[in-house]
Amino acid sequence: MAATIGENVVINSREFEVPRELVYQAWTTPELLARWWGPNGFTNTFHEFDLRPGGEWRFIMHGPNGVDYPNHIEFVEIVPQERIVLKHTSSPEFQVTATFEDLGGRTKVTFRQQFMHAKEFEQAVKYCVEANEQNFDRMGELLKEMSA
């Protein structure tokens, strides 16, 4: 587990004790992704998930406080089992580059979140590092279940 904060960027990474194929499946199968995407206590309703460059992902994150957060994402680049680049076009605007590094049966995931506007970054960085770590925690639980 590691996090780095730079100029308008937050980078989280973590190693998982499962093969890269399983991690990629958890990222690209809507039914699986909906189970772990978001911080603790959040759930998701997916309306569209078109995993291809130019494809759109529209969903609502339901917060534990009862607030709904509409999200619109455009996929920029998909390199199967290696990299997913997506642009979050709803506020706050950011681009995520997720990489999946094969470590011989284990996988290192790096989640690089580049914010488009400094003001949005300044607000988001207050919760982003911890929220991304919670995302990884939730994904890790799913991956354990998938590998059992």
Short mmCIF file of N, CA, C and O in Angstrom, two decimals:
data_model
loop_
_atom_site.label_atom_id
_atom_site.label_comp_id
_atom_site.label_asym_id
_atom_site.label_seq_id
_atom_site.Cartn_x
_atom_site.Cartn_y
_atom_site.Cartn_z
N MET A 1 0.86 -1.18 0.00
CA MET A 1 0.00 0.00 0.00
C MET A 1 0.90 1.23 0.00
O MET A 1 1.81 1.34 0.80
N ALA A 2 0.63 2.15 -0.90
CA ALA A 2 1.42 3.37 -0.99
C ALA A 2 0.60 4.45 -1.67
O ALA A 2 -0.24 4.16 -2.51
N ALA A 3 0.84 5.70 -1.28
CA ALA A 3 0.17 6.83 -1.92
C ALA A 3 1.18 7.97 -2.07
O ALA A 3 2.00 8.19 -1.20
N THR A 4 1.07 8.67 -3.20
CA THR A 4 1.92 9.81 -3.48
C THR A 4 1.03 10.95 -3.91
O THR A 4 0.08 10.75 -4.67
N ILE A 5 1.35 12.15 -3.44
CA ILE A 5 0.59 13.34 -3.84
C ILE A 5 1.56 14.27 -4.56
O ILE A 5 2.63 14.57 -4.05
N GLY A 6 1.17 14.69 -5.77
CA GLY A 6 1.98 15.60 -6.55
C GLY A 6 1.14 16.79 -6.99
O GLY A 6 0.08 17.05 -6.43
N GLU A 7 1.61 17.49 -8.01
CA GLU A 7 0.89 18.65 -8.50
C GLU A 7 -0.38 18.20 -9.23
O GLU A 7 -0.30 17.63 -10.32
N ASN A 8 -1.52 18.39 -8.58
CA ASN A 8 -2.84 18.01 -9.11
C ASN A 8 -2.98 16.51 -9.36
O ASN A 8 -3.83 16.09 -10.14
N VAL A 9 -2.17 15.70 -8.69
CA VAL A 9 -2.21 14.26 -8.91
C VAL A 9 -2.13 13.50 -7.59
O VAL A 9 -1.43 13.92 -6.67
N VAL A 10 -2.89 12.42 -7.53
CA VAL A 10 -2.83 11.47 -6.42
C VAL A 10 -2.54 10.11 -7.05
O VAL A 10 -3.22 9.70 -8.00
N ILE A 11 -1.54 9.42 -6.51
CA ILE A 11 -1.19 8.09 -7.02
C ILE A 11 -1.24 7.11 -5.86
O ILE A 11 -0.55 7.28 -4.85
N ASN A 12 -2.10 6.10 -5.99
CA ASN A 12 -2.20 5.02 -5.02
C ASN A 12 -1.76 3.74 -5.71
O ASN A 12 -2.04 3.55 -6.89
N SER A 13 -1.09 2.87 -4.98
CA SER A 13 -0.74 1.56 -5.54
C SER A 13 -0.82 0.51 -4.45
O SER A 13 -0.68 0.82 -3.26
N ARG A 14 -1.06 -0.71 -4.89
CA ARG A 14 -1.15 -1.82 -3.96
C ARG A 14 -0.90 -3.12 -4.71
O ARG A 14 -1.27 -3.25 -5.87
N GLU A 15 -0.30 -4.08 -4.01
CA GLU A 15 -0.10 -5.41 -4.56
C GLU A 15 -1.19 -6.33 -4.03
O GLU A 15 -1.56 -6.26 -2.86
N PHE A 16 -1.69 -7.17 -4.93
CA PHE A 16 -2.72 -8.15 -4.59
C PHE A 16 -2.18 -9.54 -4.87
O PHE A 16 -1.46 -9.75 -5.85
N GLU A 17 -2.55 -10.49 -4.03
CA GLU A 17 -2.05 -11.86 -4.11
C GLU A 17 -2.85 -12.71 -5.09
O GLU A 17 -3.16 -13.87 -4.79
N VAL A 18 -3.19 -12.14 -6.22
CA VAL A 18 -3.94 -12.86 -7.25
C VAL A 18 -3.34 -12.52 -8.62
O VAL A 18 -2.71 -11.48 -8.79
N PRO A 19 -3.57 -13.39 -9.61
CA PRO A 19 -3.06 -13.12 -10.95
C PRO A 19 -3.71 -11.88 -11.59
O PRO A 19 -4.85 -11.52 -11.27
N ARG A 20 -2.99 -11.29 -12.49
CA ARG A 20 -3.43 -10.08 -13.18
C ARG A 20 -4.77 -10.28 -13.89
O ARG A 20 -5.59 -9.37 -13.94
N GLU A 21 -5.02 -11.48 -14.41
CA GLU A 21 -6.28 -11.76 -15.11
C GLU A 21 -7.48 -11.52 -14.20
O GLU A 21 -8.50 -10.99 -14.64
N LEU A 22 -7.36 -11.93 -12.92
CA LEU A 22 -8.47 -11.73 -11.98
C LEU A 22 -8.69 -10.26 -11.67
O LEU A 22 -9.82 -9.80 -11.58
N VAL A 23 -7.60 -9.52 -11.49
CA VAL A 23 -7.71 -8.09 -11.21
C VAL A 23 -8.38 -7.37 -12.37
O VAL A 23 -9.30 -6.57 -12.18
N TYR A 24 -7.94 -7.70 -13.58
CA TYR A 24 -8.52 -7.07 -14.76
C TYR A 24 -10.01 -7.42 -14.88
O TYR A 24 -10.83 -6.57 -15.21
N GLN A 25 -10.36 -8.65 -14.57
CA GLN A 25 -11.77 -9.06 -14.59
C GLN A 25 -12.59 -8.24 -13.60
O GLN A 25 -13.71 -7.82 -13.90
N ALA A 26 -12.04 -8.00 -12.41
CA ALA A 26 -12.75 -7.20 -11.40
C ALA A 26 -12.96 -5.76 -11.86
O ALA A 26 -13.93 -5.11 -11.46
N TRP A 27 -12.07 -5.26 -12.71
CA TRP A 27 -12.16 -3.89 -13.24
C TRP A 27 -13.07 -3.78 -14.45
O TRP A 27 -13.54 -2.69 -14.76
N THR A 28 -13.29 -4.88 -15.16
CA THR A 28 -13.95 -4.78 -16.47
C THR A 28 -15.28 -5.51 -16.56
O THR A 28 -15.93 -5.45 -17.60
N THR A 29 -15.70 -6.16 -15.50
CA THR A 29 -16.99 -6.84 -15.45
C THR A 29 -17.92 -5.98 -14.62
O THR A 29 -17.72 -5.84 -13.41
N PRO A 30 -18.93 -5.36 -15.24
CA PRO A 30 -19.77 -4.40 -14.52
C PRO A 30 -20.33 -4.92 -13.20
O PRO A 30 -20.34 -4.20 -12.20
N GLU A 31 -20.77 -6.18 -13.17
CA GLU A 31 -21.36 -6.73 -11.93
C GLU A 31 -20.33 -6.81 -10.81
O GLU A 31 -20.67 -6.63 -9.65
N LEU A 32 -19.08 -7.06 -11.17
CA LEU A 32 -18.01 -7.11 -10.17
C LEU A 32 -17.56 -5.71 -9.78
O LEU A 32 -17.39 -5.40 -8.60
N LEU A 33 -17.37 -4.86 -10.77
CA LEU A 33 -16.93 -3.48 -10.54
C LEU A 33 -17.90 -2.73 -9.62
O LEU A 33 -17.49 -2.01 -8.71
N ALA A 34 -19.19 -2.95 -9.84
CA ALA A 34 -20.20 -2.26 -9.02
C ALA A 34 -20.10 -2.65 -7.55
O ALA A 34 -20.49 -1.88 -6.67
N ARG A 35 -19.53 -3.82 -7.27
CA ARG A 35 -19.43 -4.29 -5.89
C ARG A 35 -18.31 -3.63 -5.09
O ARG A 35 -18.37 -3.58 -3.87
N TRP A 36 -17.27 -3.13 -5.78
CA TRP A 36 -16.14 -2.57 -5.03
C TRP A 36 -15.84 -1.11 -5.34
O TRP A 36 -15.11 -0.46 -4.58
N TRP A 37 -16.36 -0.57 -6.40
CA TRP A 37 -16.00 0.80 -6.80
C TRP A 37 -16.56 1.79 -5.79
O TRP A 37 -17.76 1.81 -5.53
N GLY A 38 -15.70 2.62 -5.25
CA GLY A 38 -16.11 3.66 -4.31
C GLY A 38 -15.64 3.37 -2.90
O GLY A 38 -15.28 2.25 -2.56
N PRO A 39 -15.65 4.40 -2.07
CA PRO A 39 -15.21 4.24 -0.68
C PRO A 39 -16.20 3.40 0.13
O PRO A 39 -17.29 3.06 -0.32
N ASN A 40 -15.80 3.11 1.36
CA ASN A 40 -16.63 2.32 2.28
C ASN A 40 -18.02 2.92 2.40
O ASN A 40 -18.18 4.13 2.51
N GLY A 41 -19.02 2.04 2.36
CA GLY A 41 -20.41 2.47 2.56
C GLY A 41 -21.13 2.89 1.29
O GLY A 41 -22.34 3.09 1.32
N PHE A 42 -20.41 3.03 0.19
CA PHE A 42 -21.03 3.44 -1.07
C PHE A 42 -21.50 2.22 -1.85
O PHE A 42 -20.91 1.16 -1.79
N THR A 43 -22.60 2.40 -2.58
CA THR A 43 -23.07 1.40 -3.53
C THR A 43 -23.22 2.09 -4.89
O THR A 43 -23.16 3.32 -4.97
N ASN A 44 -23.41 1.29 -5.92
CA ASN A 44 -23.46 1.83 -7.28
C ASN A 44 -24.64 1.28 -8.06
O ASN A 44 -25.01 0.13 -7.90
N THR A 45 -25.19 2.14 -8.91
CA THR A 45 -26.16 1.73 -9.91
C THR A 45 -25.58 2.13 -11.26
O THR A 45 -25.40 3.32 -11.53
N PHE A 46 -25.25 1.12 -12.08
CA PHE A 46 -24.68 1.39 -13.40
C PHE A 46 -25.81 1.53 -14.41
O PHE A 46 -26.72 0.72 -14.44
N HIS A 47 -25.73 2.57 -15.24
CA HIS A 47 -26.70 2.79 -16.30
C HIS A 47 -26.12 2.46 -17.67
O HIS A 47 -26.85 2.07 -18.58
N GLU A 48 -24.80 2.64 -17.81
CA GLU A 48 -24.13 2.36 -19.08
C GLU A 48 -22.69 2.01 -18.76
O GLU A 48 -22.07 2.63 -17.91
N PHE A 49 -22.17 0.98 -19.43
CA PHE A 49 -20.77 0.59 -19.26
C PHE A 49 -20.28 0.02 -20.58
O PHE A 49 -20.49 -1.14 -20.89
N ASP A 50 -19.66 0.88 -21.39
CA ASP A 50 -19.22 0.53 -22.73
C ASP A 50 -17.68 0.59 -22.74
O ASP A 50 -17.09 1.63 -23.03
N LEU A 51 -17.07 -0.54 -22.40
CA LEU A 51 -15.62 -0.61 -22.21
C LEU A 51 -14.89 -0.67 -23.55
O LEU A 51 -14.59 -1.75 -24.07
N ARG A 52 -14.62 0.49 -24.10
CA ARG A 52 -13.85 0.63 -25.34
C ARG A 52 -13.43 2.10 -25.42
O ARG A 52 -14.09 2.97 -24.83
N PRO A 53 -12.34 2.41 -26.12
CA PRO A 53 -11.97 3.81 -26.28
C PRO A 53 -13.14 4.59 -26.87
O PRO A 53 -13.74 4.18 -27.86
N GLY A 54 -13.51 5.67 -26.21
CA GLY A 54 -14.66 6.48 -26.62
C GLY A 54 -15.96 6.02 -26.00
O GLY A 54 -16.97 6.72 -26.08
N GLY A 55 -15.97 4.85 -25.38
CA GLY A 55 -17.16 4.33 -24.72
C GLY A 55 -17.44 5.08 -23.43
O GLY A 55 -16.54 5.69 -22.84
N GLU A 56 -18.68 5.03 -22.99
CA GLU A 56 -19.08 5.78 -21.80
C GLU A 56 -19.48 4.85 -20.67
O GLU A 56 -19.97 3.74 -20.89
N TRP A 57 -19.24 5.36 -19.46
CA TRP A 57 -19.63 4.68 -18.23
C TRP A 57 -20.43 5.71 -17.44
O TRP A 57 -19.89 6.73 -17.02
N ARG A 58 -21.72 5.45 -17.28
CA ARG A 58 -22.59 6.34 -16.51
C ARG A 58 -23.16 5.54 -15.35
O ARG A 58 -23.67 4.44 -15.53
N PHE A 59 -23.03 6.13 -14.16
CA PHE A 59 -23.51 5.44 -12.97
C PHE A 59 -23.79 6.44 -11.86
O PHE A 59 -23.39 7.60 -11.93
N ILE A 60 -24.49 5.96 -10.86
CA ILE A 60 -24.75 6.77 -9.68
C ILE A 60 -24.12 6.07 -8.48
O ILE A 60 -24.34 4.88 -8.26
N MET A 61 -23.30 6.81 -7.76
CA MET A 61 -22.77 6.31 -6.49
C MET A 61 -23.74 6.77 -5.42
O MET A 61 -24.06 7.96 -5.32
N HIS A 62 -24.19 5.82 -4.63
CA HIS A 62 -25.12 6.11 -3.53
C HIS A 62 -24.31 6.17 -2.24
O HIS A 62 -23.74 5.15 -1.82
N GLY A 63 -24.24 7.36 -1.65
CA GLY A 63 -23.46 7.53 -0.44
C GLY A 63 -24.17 7.00 0.79
O GLY A 63 -25.40 6.91 0.81
N PRO A 64 -23.40 6.65 1.81
CA PRO A 64 -24.00 6.15 3.05
C PRO A 64 -24.86 7.22 3.75
O PRO A 64 -25.69 6.89 4.59
N ASN A 65 -24.67 8.47 3.34
CA ASN A 65 -25.45 9.58 3.90
C ASN A 65 -26.76 9.81 3.15
O ASN A 65 -27.48 10.76 3.42
N GLY A 66 -27.07 8.91 2.17
CA GLY A 66 -28.30 9.03 1.41
C GLY A 66 -28.22 9.93 0.19
O GLY A 66 -29.18 10.08 -0.54
N VAL A 67 -27.04 10.53 -0.04
CA VAL A 67 -26.86 11.42 -1.19
C VAL A 67 -26.43 10.60 -2.40
O VAL A 67 -25.59 9.70 -2.28
N ASP A 68 -27.02 10.91 -3.56
CA ASP A 68 -26.63 10.27 -4.81
C ASP A 68 -25.65 11.16 -5.56
O ASP A 68 -25.83 12.38 -5.64
N TYR A 69 -24.62 10.52 -6.12
CA TYR A 69 -23.57 11.23 -6.84
C TYR A 69 -23.52 10.71 -8.28
O TYR A 69 -22.94 9.64 -8.53
N PRO A 70 -24.14 11.43 -9.23
CA PRO A 70 -24.07 11.00 -10.63
C PRO A 70 -22.64 11.11 -11.16
O PRO A 70 -21.93 12.07 -10.85
N ASN A 71 -22.21 10.11 -11.91
CA ASN A 71 -20.87 10.08 -12.48
C ASN A 71 -20.95 9.79 -13.97
O ASN A 71 -21.74 8.95 -14.40
N HIS A 72 -20.11 10.49 -14.72
CA HIS A 72 -19.99 10.26 -16.16
C HIS A 72 -18.51 10.11 -16.46
O HIS A 72 -17.71 10.99 -16.13
N ILE A 73 -18.18 8.99 -17.09
CA ILE A 73 -16.79 8.68 -17.42
C ILE A 73 -16.72 8.29 -18.89
O ILE A 73 -17.62 7.63 -19.41
N GLU A 74 -15.64 8.70 -19.54
CA GLU A 74 -15.35 8.27 -20.91
C GLU A 74 -14.06 7.46 -20.88
O GLU A 74 -13.06 7.88 -20.30
N PHE A 75 -14.10 6.28 -21.50
CA PHE A 75 -12.89 5.47 -21.61
C PHE A 75 -12.00 6.04 -22.70
O PHE A 75 -12.45 6.31 -23.81
N VAL A 76 -10.72 6.23 -22.38
CA VAL A 76 -9.77 6.82 -23.30
C VAL A 76 -8.92 5.74 -23.97
O VAL A 76 -8.71 5.75 -25.17
N GLU A 77 -8.44 4.79 -23.15
CA GLU A 77 -7.55 3.75 -23.66
C GLU A 77 -7.78 2.47 -22.87
O GLU A 77 -7.93 2.50 -21.65
N ILE A 78 -7.81 1.35 -23.58
CA ILE A 78 -7.95 0.04 -22.96
C ILE A 78 -6.86 -0.86 -23.55
O ILE A 78 -6.84 -1.10 -24.76
N VAL A 79 -5.94 -1.31 -22.72
CA VAL A 79 -4.94 -2.29 -23.12
C VAL A 79 -5.20 -3.50 -22.22
O VAL A 79 -4.85 -3.47 -21.04
N PRO A 80 -5.87 -4.53 -22.74
CA PRO A 80 -6.30 -5.65 -21.90
C PRO A 80 -5.20 -6.17 -20.98
O PRO A 80 -4.07 -6.42 -21.41
N GLN A 81 -5.57 -6.28 -19.71
CA GLN A 81 -4.73 -6.78 -18.62
C GLN A 81 -3.51 -5.91 -18.31
O GLN A 81 -2.72 -6.28 -17.45
N GLU A 82 -3.38 -4.76 -18.97
CA GLU A 82 -2.22 -3.90 -18.71
C GLU A 82 -2.61 -2.51 -18.22
O GLU A 82 -2.01 -2.01 -17.27
N ARG A 83 -3.61 -1.89 -18.88
CA ARG A 83 -3.89 -0.47 -18.58
C ARG A 83 -5.30 -0.10 -18.98
O ARG A 83 -5.80 -0.52 -20.03
N ILE A 84 -5.92 0.72 -18.13
CA ILE A 84 -7.20 1.36 -18.44
C ILE A 84 -7.03 2.85 -18.16
O ILE A 84 -6.59 3.23 -17.07
N VAL A 85 -7.35 3.67 -19.15
CA VAL A 85 -7.32 5.12 -18.97
C VAL A 85 -8.75 5.61 -19.14
O VAL A 85 -9.41 5.30 -20.13
N LEU A 86 -9.21 6.37 -18.15
CA LEU A 86 -10.57 6.91 -18.20
C LEU A 86 -10.58 8.36 -17.78
O LEU A 86 -9.74 8.80 -17.00
N LYS A 87 -11.54 9.09 -18.36
CA LYS A 87 -11.68 10.51 -18.05
C LYS A 87 -13.01 10.71 -17.33
O LYS A 87 -14.07 10.41 -17.88
N HIS A 88 -12.94 11.20 -16.10
CA HIS A 88 -14.13 11.51 -15.29
C HIS A 88 -14.55 12.92 -15.71
O HIS A 88 -13.88 13.90 -15.38
N THR A 89 -15.64 13.02 -16.47
CA THR A 89 -16.03 14.31 -17.05
C THR A 89 -17.02 15.07 -16.19
O THR A 89 -17.25 16.26 -16.42
N SER A 90 -17.61 14.40 -15.19
CA SER A 90 -18.44 15.14 -14.24
C SER A 90 -17.52 15.70 -13.15
O SER A 90 -16.38 15.27 -13.01
N SER A 91 -17.99 16.65 -12.41
CA SER A 91 -17.15 17.33 -11.42
C SER A 91 -16.92 16.42 -10.21
O SER A 91 -17.86 15.78 -9.75
N PRO A 92 -15.68 16.34 -9.72
CA PRO A 92 -14.47 17.00 -10.21
C PRO A 92 -13.92 16.28 -11.43
O PRO A 92 -14.02 15.06 -11.55
N GLU A 93 -13.35 17.05 -12.34
CA GLU A 93 -12.81 16.48 -13.57
C GLU A 93 -11.41 15.94 -13.32
O GLU A 93 -10.56 16.64 -12.77
N PHE A 94 -11.20 14.68 -13.71
CA PHE A 94 -9.88 14.08 -13.58
C PHE A 94 -9.74 12.94 -14.58
O PHE A 94 -10.71 12.47 -15.15
N GLN A 95 -8.49 12.53 -14.78
CA GLN A 95 -8.21 11.37 -15.62
C GLN A 95 -7.52 10.34 -14.74
O GLN A 95 -6.62 10.68 -13.96
N VAL A 96 -7.94 9.10 -14.87
CA VAL A 96 -7.33 7.99 -14.15
C VAL A 96 -6.59 7.11 -15.14
O VAL A 96 -7.12 6.77 -16.20
N THR A 97 -5.36 6.77 -14.78
CA THR A 97 -4.62 5.74 -15.49
C THR A 97 -4.40 4.63 -14.48
O THR A 97 -3.72 4.82 -13.47
N ALA A 98 -5.03 3.49 -14.74
CA ALA A 98 -4.87 2.32 -13.89
C ALA A 98 -3.99 1.32 -14.62
O ALA A 98 -4.28 0.97 -15.77
N THR A 99 -2.91 0.91 -13.98
CA THR A 99 -2.02 -0.08 -14.59
C THR A 99 -2.01 -1.34 -13.73
O THR A 99 -2.18 -1.28 -12.51
N PHE A 100 -1.82 -2.47 -14.41
CA PHE A 100 -1.85 -3.79 -13.78
C PHE A 100 -0.53 -4.48 -14.12
O PHE A 100 -0.33 -4.92 -15.25
N GLU A 101 0.36 -4.57 -13.13
CA GLU A 101 1.69 -5.12 -13.35
C GLU A 101 1.74 -6.56 -12.85
O GLU A 101 1.46 -6.83 -11.67
N ASP A 102 2.10 -7.48 -13.74
CA ASP A 102 2.21 -8.90 -13.40
C ASP A 102 3.47 -9.12 -12.58
O ASP A 102 4.57 -8.81 -13.02
N LEU A 103 3.29 -9.67 -11.38
CA LEU A 103 4.42 -9.96 -10.50
C LEU A 103 4.53 -11.47 -10.27
O LEU A 103 4.78 -11.92 -9.15
N GLY A 104 4.30 -12.24 -11.32
CA GLY A 104 4.42 -13.69 -11.22
C GLY A 104 3.39 -14.31 -10.30
O GLY A 104 3.75 -14.92 -9.29
N GLY A 105 2.12 -14.14 -10.64
CA GLY A 105 1.03 -14.70 -9.82
C GLY A 105 0.42 -13.68 -8.88
O GLY A 105 -0.66 -13.90 -8.34
N ARG A 106 1.11 -12.58 -8.65
CA ARG A 106 0.58 -11.44 -7.89
C ARG A 106 0.45 -10.28 -8.86
O ARG A 106 0.99 -10.32 -9.96
N THR A 107 -0.25 -9.24 -8.43
CA THR A 107 -0.47 -8.09 -9.32
C THR A 107 -0.31 -6.79 -8.55
O THR A 107 -0.87 -6.63 -7.46
N LYS A 108 0.44 -5.88 -9.13
CA LYS A 108 0.54 -4.53 -8.58
C LYS A 108 -0.38 -3.62 -9.39
O LYS A 108 -0.26 -3.54 -10.61
N VAL A 109 -1.32 -2.97 -8.69
CA VAL A 109 -2.22 -2.02 -9.33
C VAL A 109 -1.76 -0.61 -8.94
O VAL A 109 -1.55 -0.33 -7.75
N THR A 110 -1.60 0.23 -9.93
CA THR A 110 -1.30 1.65 -9.70
C THR A 110 -2.45 2.46 -10.27
O THR A 110 -2.86 2.26 -11.41
N PHE A 111 -2.95 3.36 -9.44
CA PHE A 111 -4.13 4.18 -9.75
C PHE A 111 -3.65 5.63 -9.72
O PHE A 111 -3.42 6.19 -8.65
N ARG A 112 -3.44 6.20 -10.91
CA ARG A 112 -2.94 7.59 -11.02
C ARG A 112 -4.10 8.49 -11.40
O ARG A 112 -4.68 8.35 -12.47
N GLN A 113 -4.44 9.41 -10.50
CA GLN A 113 -5.60 10.28 -10.66
C GLN A 113 -5.11 11.72 -10.85
O GLN A 113 -4.66 12.36 -9.91
N GLN A 114 -5.18 12.19 -12.11
CA GLN A 114 -4.71 13.53 -12.47
C GLN A 114 -5.91 14.47 -12.59
O GLN A 114 -6.76 14.29 -13.46
N PHE A 115 -5.98 15.47 -11.72
CA PHE A 115 -7.09 16.42 -11.72
C PHE A 115 -6.83 17.52 -12.74
O PHE A 115 -5.71 17.98 -12.92
N MET A 116 -7.91 17.94 -13.42
CA MET A 116 -7.80 18.93 -14.48
C MET A 116 -7.71 20.36 -13.95
O MET A 116 -7.19 21.24 -14.62
N HIS A 117 -8.24 20.58 -12.74
CA HIS A 117 -8.30 21.94 -12.18
C HIS A 117 -7.73 21.94 -10.77
O HIS A 117 -8.14 21.14 -9.93
N ALA A 118 -6.81 22.87 -10.52
CA ALA A 118 -6.14 22.94 -9.22
C ALA A 118 -7.13 23.12 -8.08
O ALA A 118 -6.99 22.50 -7.01
N LYS A 119 -8.15 23.92 -8.29
CA LYS A 119 -9.13 24.18 -7.22
C LYS A 119 -9.89 22.90 -6.85
O LYS A 119 -10.11 22.61 -5.67
N GLU A 120 -10.27 22.10 -7.85
CA GLU A 120 -10.94 20.83 -7.59
C GLU A 120 -9.99 19.85 -6.90
O GLU A 120 -10.39 19.12 -5.99
N PHE A 121 -8.72 19.87 -7.31
CA PHE A 121 -7.72 19.01 -6.67
C PHE A 121 -7.58 19.36 -5.19
O PHE A 121 -7.55 18.46 -4.34
N GLU A 122 -7.51 20.64 -4.90
CA GLU A 122 -7.34 21.08 -3.51
C GLU A 122 -8.47 20.59 -2.61
O GLU A 122 -8.25 20.26 -1.45
N GLN A 123 -9.68 20.53 -3.15
CA GLN A 123 -10.82 20.00 -2.39
C GLN A 123 -10.76 18.48 -2.30
O GLN A 123 -10.94 17.89 -1.24
N ALA A 124 -10.50 17.82 -3.43
CA ALA A 124 -10.55 16.37 -3.49
C ALA A 124 -9.41 15.70 -2.74
O ALA A 124 -9.60 14.62 -2.16
N VAL A 125 -8.24 16.32 -2.70
CA VAL A 125 -7.09 15.67 -2.06
C VAL A 125 -7.35 15.45 -0.57
O VAL A 125 -6.76 14.55 0.04
N LYS A 126 -8.27 16.20 0.01
CA LYS A 126 -8.59 16.05 1.44
C LYS A 126 -9.17 14.68 1.75
O LYS A 126 -9.04 14.19 2.86
N TYR A 127 -9.85 14.07 0.76
CA TYR A 127 -10.47 12.77 1.00
C TYR A 127 -9.99 11.69 0.02
O TYR A 127 -10.23 10.50 0.23
N CYS A 128 -9.33 12.10 -1.05
CA CYS A 128 -9.02 11.20 -2.16
C CYS A 128 -8.09 10.05 -1.79
O CYS A 128 -8.35 8.90 -2.16
N VAL A 129 -7.00 10.32 -1.10
CA VAL A 129 -6.04 9.27 -0.78
C VAL A 129 -6.73 8.16 0.02
O VAL A 129 -6.64 6.98 -0.33
N GLU A 130 -7.44 8.55 1.06
CA GLU A 130 -8.13 7.56 1.90
C GLU A 130 -9.24 6.85 1.13
O GLU A 130 -9.41 5.64 1.25
N ALA A 131 -10.00 7.59 0.31
CA ALA A 131 -11.07 6.97 -0.47
C ALA A 131 -10.51 5.94 -1.45
O ALA A 131 -11.07 4.86 -1.62
N ASN A 132 -9.37 6.27 -2.08
CA ASN A 132 -8.74 5.33 -3.01
C ASN A 132 -8.25 4.09 -2.27
O ASN A 132 -8.34 2.97 -2.78
N GLU A 133 -7.72 4.27 -1.06
CA GLU A 133 -7.28 3.12 -0.27
C GLU A 133 -8.47 2.23 0.10
O GLU A 133 -8.37 1.01 0.09
N GLN A 134 -9.61 2.86 0.43
CA GLN A 134 -10.81 2.09 0.72
C GLN A 134 -11.28 1.32 -0.51
O GLN A 134 -11.74 0.18 -0.42
N ASN A 135 -11.15 1.95 -1.69
CA ASN A 135 -11.45 1.27 -2.96
C ASN A 135 -10.60 0.00 -3.08
O ASN A 135 -11.10 -1.08 -3.40
N PHE A 136 -9.31 0.14 -2.83
CA PHE A 136 -8.40 -1.01 -2.90
C PHE A 136 -8.79 -2.07 -1.87
O PHE A 136 -8.73 -3.27 -2.16
N ASP A 137 -9.16 -1.64 -0.67
CA ASP A 137 -9.59 -2.61 0.36
C ASP A 137 -10.79 -3.41 -0.14
O ASP A 137 -10.82 -4.64 -0.02
N ARG A 138 -11.77 -2.70 -0.69
CA ARG A 138 -12.99 -3.36 -1.17
C ARG A 138 -12.68 -4.28 -2.36
O ARG A 138 -13.21 -5.39 -2.44
N MET A 139 -11.81 -3.84 -3.25
CA MET A 139 -11.43 -4.68 -4.37
C MET A 139 -10.69 -5.92 -3.86
O MET A 139 -10.91 -7.04 -4.35
N GLY A 140 -9.83 -5.74 -2.87
CA GLY A 140 -9.09 -6.87 -2.30
C GLY A 140 -10.01 -7.92 -1.73
O GLY A 140 -9.77 -9.13 -1.88
N GLU A 141 -11.09 -7.50 -1.06
CA GLU A 141 -12.06 -8.45 -0.51
C GLU A 141 -12.74 -9.24 -1.64
O GLU A 141 -12.92 -10.45 -1.54
N LEU A 142 -13.10 -8.54 -2.70
CA LEU A 142 -13.72 -9.21 -3.84
C LEU A 142 -12.75 -10.19 -4.49
O LEU A 142 -13.11 -11.31 -4.83
N LEU A 143 -11.48 -9.78 -4.64
CA LEU A 143 -10.49 -10.65 -5.26
C LEU A 143 -10.26 -11.92 -4.44
O LEU A 143 -10.10 -13.01 -5.00
N LYS A 144 -10.29 -11.80 -3.11
CA LYS A 144 -10.18 -13.00 -2.25
C LYS A 144 -11.34 -13.95 -2.53
O LYS A 144 -11.15 -15.16 -2.65
N GLU A 145 -12.52 -13.38 -2.63
CA GLU A 145 -13.71 -14.18 -2.91
C GLU A 145 -13.60 -14.84 -4.29
O GLU A 145 -13.93 -16.03 -4.45
N MET A 146 -13.14 -14.09 -5.28
CA MET A 146 -13.02 -14.61 -6.64
C MET A 146 -11.97 -15.73 -6.74
O MET A 146 -12.12 -16.64 -7.55
N SER A 147 -10.93 -15.64 -5.93
CA SER A 147 -9.85 -16.63 -6.02
C SER A 147 -10.07 -17.84 -5.14
O SER A 147 -9.32 -18.80 -5.20
N ALA A 148 -11.12 -17.81 -4.32
CA ALA A 148 -11.38 -18.93 -3.39
C ALA A 148 -11.93 -20.14 -4.14
O ALA A 148 -12.54 -20.05 -5.17
#
